[in-house]
Coordinates of N, CA and C in Angstrom, one line a residue:
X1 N 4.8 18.3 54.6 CA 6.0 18.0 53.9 C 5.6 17.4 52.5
X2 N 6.0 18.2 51.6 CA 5.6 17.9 50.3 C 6.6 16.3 49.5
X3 N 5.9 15.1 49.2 CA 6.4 13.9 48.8 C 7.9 14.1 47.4
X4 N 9.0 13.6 47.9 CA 10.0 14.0 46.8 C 9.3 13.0 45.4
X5 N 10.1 14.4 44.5 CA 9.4 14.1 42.9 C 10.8 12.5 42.5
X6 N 9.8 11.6 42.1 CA 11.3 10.1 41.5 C 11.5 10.8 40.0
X7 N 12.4 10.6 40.3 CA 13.9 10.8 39.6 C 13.9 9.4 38.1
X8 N 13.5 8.3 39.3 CA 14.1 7.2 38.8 C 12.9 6.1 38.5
X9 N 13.4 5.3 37.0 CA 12.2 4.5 37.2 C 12.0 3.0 37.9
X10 N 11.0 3.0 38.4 CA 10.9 1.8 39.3 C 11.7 0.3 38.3
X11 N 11.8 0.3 37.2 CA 12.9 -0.9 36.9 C 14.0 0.1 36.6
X12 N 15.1 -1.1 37.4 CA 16.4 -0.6 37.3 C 16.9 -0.6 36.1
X13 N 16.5 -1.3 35.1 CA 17.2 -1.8 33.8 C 16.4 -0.6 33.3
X14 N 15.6 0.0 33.1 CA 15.1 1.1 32.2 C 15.4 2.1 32.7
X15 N 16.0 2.8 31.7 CA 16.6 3.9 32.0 C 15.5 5.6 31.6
X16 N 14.7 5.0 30.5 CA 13.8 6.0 30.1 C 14.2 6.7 28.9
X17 N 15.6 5.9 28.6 CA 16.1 6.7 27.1 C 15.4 6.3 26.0
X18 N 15.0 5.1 26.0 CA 13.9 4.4 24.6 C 12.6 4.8 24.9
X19 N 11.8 5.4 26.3 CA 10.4 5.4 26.4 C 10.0 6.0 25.3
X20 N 9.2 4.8 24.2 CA 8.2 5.2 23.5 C 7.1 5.7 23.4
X21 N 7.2 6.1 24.7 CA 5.5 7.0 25.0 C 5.7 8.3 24.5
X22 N 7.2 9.0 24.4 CA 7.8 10.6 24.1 C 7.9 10.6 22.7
X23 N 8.0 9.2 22.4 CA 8.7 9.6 21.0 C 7.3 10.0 19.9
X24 N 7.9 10.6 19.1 CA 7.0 11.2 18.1 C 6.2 10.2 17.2
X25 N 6.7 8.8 17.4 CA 5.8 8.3 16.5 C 4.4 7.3 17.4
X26 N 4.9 7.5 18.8 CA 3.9 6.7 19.5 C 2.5 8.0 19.6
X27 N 2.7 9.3 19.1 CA 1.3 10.1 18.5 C 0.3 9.9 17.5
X28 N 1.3 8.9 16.8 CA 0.7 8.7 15.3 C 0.4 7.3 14.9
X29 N 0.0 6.9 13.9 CA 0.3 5.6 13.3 C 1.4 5.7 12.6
X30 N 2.0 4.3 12.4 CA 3.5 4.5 11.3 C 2.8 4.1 9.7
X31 N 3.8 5.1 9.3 CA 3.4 5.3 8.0 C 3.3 3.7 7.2
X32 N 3.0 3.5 6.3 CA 3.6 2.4 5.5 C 4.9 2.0 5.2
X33 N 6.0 3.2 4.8 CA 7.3 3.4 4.7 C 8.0 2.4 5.8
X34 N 7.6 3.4 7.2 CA 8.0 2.6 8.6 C 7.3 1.2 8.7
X35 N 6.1 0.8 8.7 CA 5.7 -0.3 8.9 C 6.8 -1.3 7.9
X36 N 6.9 -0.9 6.9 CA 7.5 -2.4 5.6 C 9.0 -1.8 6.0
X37 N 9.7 -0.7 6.8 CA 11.0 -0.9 8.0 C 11.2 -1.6 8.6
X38 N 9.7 -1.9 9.4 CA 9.8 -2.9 10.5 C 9.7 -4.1 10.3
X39 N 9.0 -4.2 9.1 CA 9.1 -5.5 8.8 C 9.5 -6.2 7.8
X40 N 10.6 -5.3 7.1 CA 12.1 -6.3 6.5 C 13.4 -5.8 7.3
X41 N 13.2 -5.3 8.4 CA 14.3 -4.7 9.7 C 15.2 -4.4 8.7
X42 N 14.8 -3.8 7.5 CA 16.0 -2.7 6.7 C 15.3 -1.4 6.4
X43 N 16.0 -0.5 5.8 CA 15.4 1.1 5.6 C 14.9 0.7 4.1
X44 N 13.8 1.6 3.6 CA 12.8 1.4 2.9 C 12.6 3.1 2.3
X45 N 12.7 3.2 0.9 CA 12.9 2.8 0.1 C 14.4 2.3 -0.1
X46 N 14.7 1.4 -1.0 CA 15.9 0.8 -0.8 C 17.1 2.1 -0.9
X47 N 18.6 1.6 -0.6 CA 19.4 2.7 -1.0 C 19.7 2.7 -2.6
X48 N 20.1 3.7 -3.1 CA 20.7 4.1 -4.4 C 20.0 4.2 -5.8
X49 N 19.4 4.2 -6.3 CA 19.1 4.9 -8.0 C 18.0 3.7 -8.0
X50 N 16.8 3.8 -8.9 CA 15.7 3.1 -9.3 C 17.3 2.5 -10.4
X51 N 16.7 1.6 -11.2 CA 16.8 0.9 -12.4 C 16.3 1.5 -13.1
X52 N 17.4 1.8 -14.3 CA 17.0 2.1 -15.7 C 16.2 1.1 -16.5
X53 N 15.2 1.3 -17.1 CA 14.5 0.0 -18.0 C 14.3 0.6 -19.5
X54 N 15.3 -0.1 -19.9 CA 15.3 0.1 -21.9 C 14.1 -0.6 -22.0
X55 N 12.9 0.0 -22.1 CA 12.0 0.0 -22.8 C 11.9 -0.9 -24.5
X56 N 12.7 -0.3 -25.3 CA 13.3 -1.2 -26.4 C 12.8 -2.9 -26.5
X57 N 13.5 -2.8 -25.3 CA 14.2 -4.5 -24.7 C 13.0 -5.2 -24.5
X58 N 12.1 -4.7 -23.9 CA 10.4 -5.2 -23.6 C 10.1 -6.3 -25.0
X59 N 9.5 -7.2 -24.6 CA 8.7 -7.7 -25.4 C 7.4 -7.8 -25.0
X60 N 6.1 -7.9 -25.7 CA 4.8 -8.3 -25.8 C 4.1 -9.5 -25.7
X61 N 3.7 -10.4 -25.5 CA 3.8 -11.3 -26.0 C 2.0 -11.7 -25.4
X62 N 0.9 -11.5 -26.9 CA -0.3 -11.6 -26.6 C -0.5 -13.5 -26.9
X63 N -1.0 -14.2 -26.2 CA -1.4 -15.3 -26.4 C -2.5 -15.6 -25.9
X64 N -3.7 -14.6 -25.9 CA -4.8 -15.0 -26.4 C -5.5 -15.4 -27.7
X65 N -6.7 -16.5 -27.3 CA -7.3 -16.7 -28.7 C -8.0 -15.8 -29.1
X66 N -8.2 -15.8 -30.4 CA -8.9 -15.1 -31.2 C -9.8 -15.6 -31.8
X67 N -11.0 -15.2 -31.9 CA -11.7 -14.1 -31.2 C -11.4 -14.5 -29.5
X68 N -11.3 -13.5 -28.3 CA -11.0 -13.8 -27.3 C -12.6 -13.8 -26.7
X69 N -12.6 -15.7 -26.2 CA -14.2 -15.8 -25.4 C -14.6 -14.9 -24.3
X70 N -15.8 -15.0 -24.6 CA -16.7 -14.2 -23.9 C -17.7 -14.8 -23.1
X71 N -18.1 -14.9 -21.8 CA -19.2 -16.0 -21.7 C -20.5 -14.7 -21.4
X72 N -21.7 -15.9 -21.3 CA -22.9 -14.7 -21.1 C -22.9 -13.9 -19.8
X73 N -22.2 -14.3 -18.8 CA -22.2 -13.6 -17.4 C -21.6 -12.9 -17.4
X74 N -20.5 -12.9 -17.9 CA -19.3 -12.0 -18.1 C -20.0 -10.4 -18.9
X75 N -20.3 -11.0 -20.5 CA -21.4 -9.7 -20.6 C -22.7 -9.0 -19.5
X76 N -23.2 -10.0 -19.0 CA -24.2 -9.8 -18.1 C -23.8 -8.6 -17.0
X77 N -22.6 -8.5 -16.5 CA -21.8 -8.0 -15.2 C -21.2 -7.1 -15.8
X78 N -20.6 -6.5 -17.1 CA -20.2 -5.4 -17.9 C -21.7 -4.7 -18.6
X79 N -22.8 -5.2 -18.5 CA -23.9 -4.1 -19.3 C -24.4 -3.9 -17.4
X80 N -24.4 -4.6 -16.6 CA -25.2 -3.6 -15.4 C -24.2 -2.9 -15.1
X81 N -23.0 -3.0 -14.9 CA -21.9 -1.8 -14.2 C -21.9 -0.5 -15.1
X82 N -21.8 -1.2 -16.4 CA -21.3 0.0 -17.7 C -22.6 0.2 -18.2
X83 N -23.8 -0.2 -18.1 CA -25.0 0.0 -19.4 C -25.4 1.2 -19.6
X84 N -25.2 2.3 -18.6 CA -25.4 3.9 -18.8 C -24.5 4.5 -19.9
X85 N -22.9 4.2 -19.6 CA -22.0 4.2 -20.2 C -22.2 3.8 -21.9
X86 N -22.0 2.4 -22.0 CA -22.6 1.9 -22.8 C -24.0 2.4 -24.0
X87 N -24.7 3.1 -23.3 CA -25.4 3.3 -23.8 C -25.5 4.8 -24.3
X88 N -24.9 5.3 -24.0 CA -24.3 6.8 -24.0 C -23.0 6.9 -25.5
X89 N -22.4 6.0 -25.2 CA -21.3 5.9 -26.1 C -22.0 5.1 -27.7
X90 N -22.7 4.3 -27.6 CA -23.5 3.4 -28.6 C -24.8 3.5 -29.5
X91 N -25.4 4.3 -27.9 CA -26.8 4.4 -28.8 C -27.2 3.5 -28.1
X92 N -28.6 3.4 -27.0 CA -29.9 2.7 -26.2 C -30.4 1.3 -28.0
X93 N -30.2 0.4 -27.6 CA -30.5 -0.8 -28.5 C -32.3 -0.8 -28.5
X94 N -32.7 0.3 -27.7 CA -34.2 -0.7 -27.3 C -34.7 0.3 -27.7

């Protein structure tokens, strides 16, 4: 005699309608979209139109000194990243 197939899940309170094992996102990882869903528990991107930005309206506002400092490490760490660069664009100093 072949064992009857359950029907039913062993907790009464689960019904099997939320089992997350079926649903299409428990195949995948959640996007970023869904992740930052989950975690402002609102829909993402927000609802209705970006903002218009009058451009115009912008201000600038540079407050650095002039000449703007430079220390020796700082050069030191821009000629080994860029010195090919650098030297390509300038002319080899040596």
């Amino acid at each position: 005699m072949k064992p009857a197939k359950a029907t039913a899940s062993a907790d009464p309170e689960h019904d099997g309608a939320t089992d997350e094992s079926h649903s299409p996102r428990a195949d995948r990882p959640l996007t970023a979209s869904e992740q930052l869903e989950e975690l402002l528990d609102y829909p993402w991107p927000f609802p209705g139109r970006p903002p218009k930005h009058d451009l115009s309206t912008w201000t600038v506002t540079d407050d650095w000194p002039d000449p703007v400092p430079v220390t020796e490490a700082e050069i030191k760490v821009f000629e080994r990243w860029f010195g090919d660069l650098f030297d390509e664009l300038f002319g080899s100093g040596g």
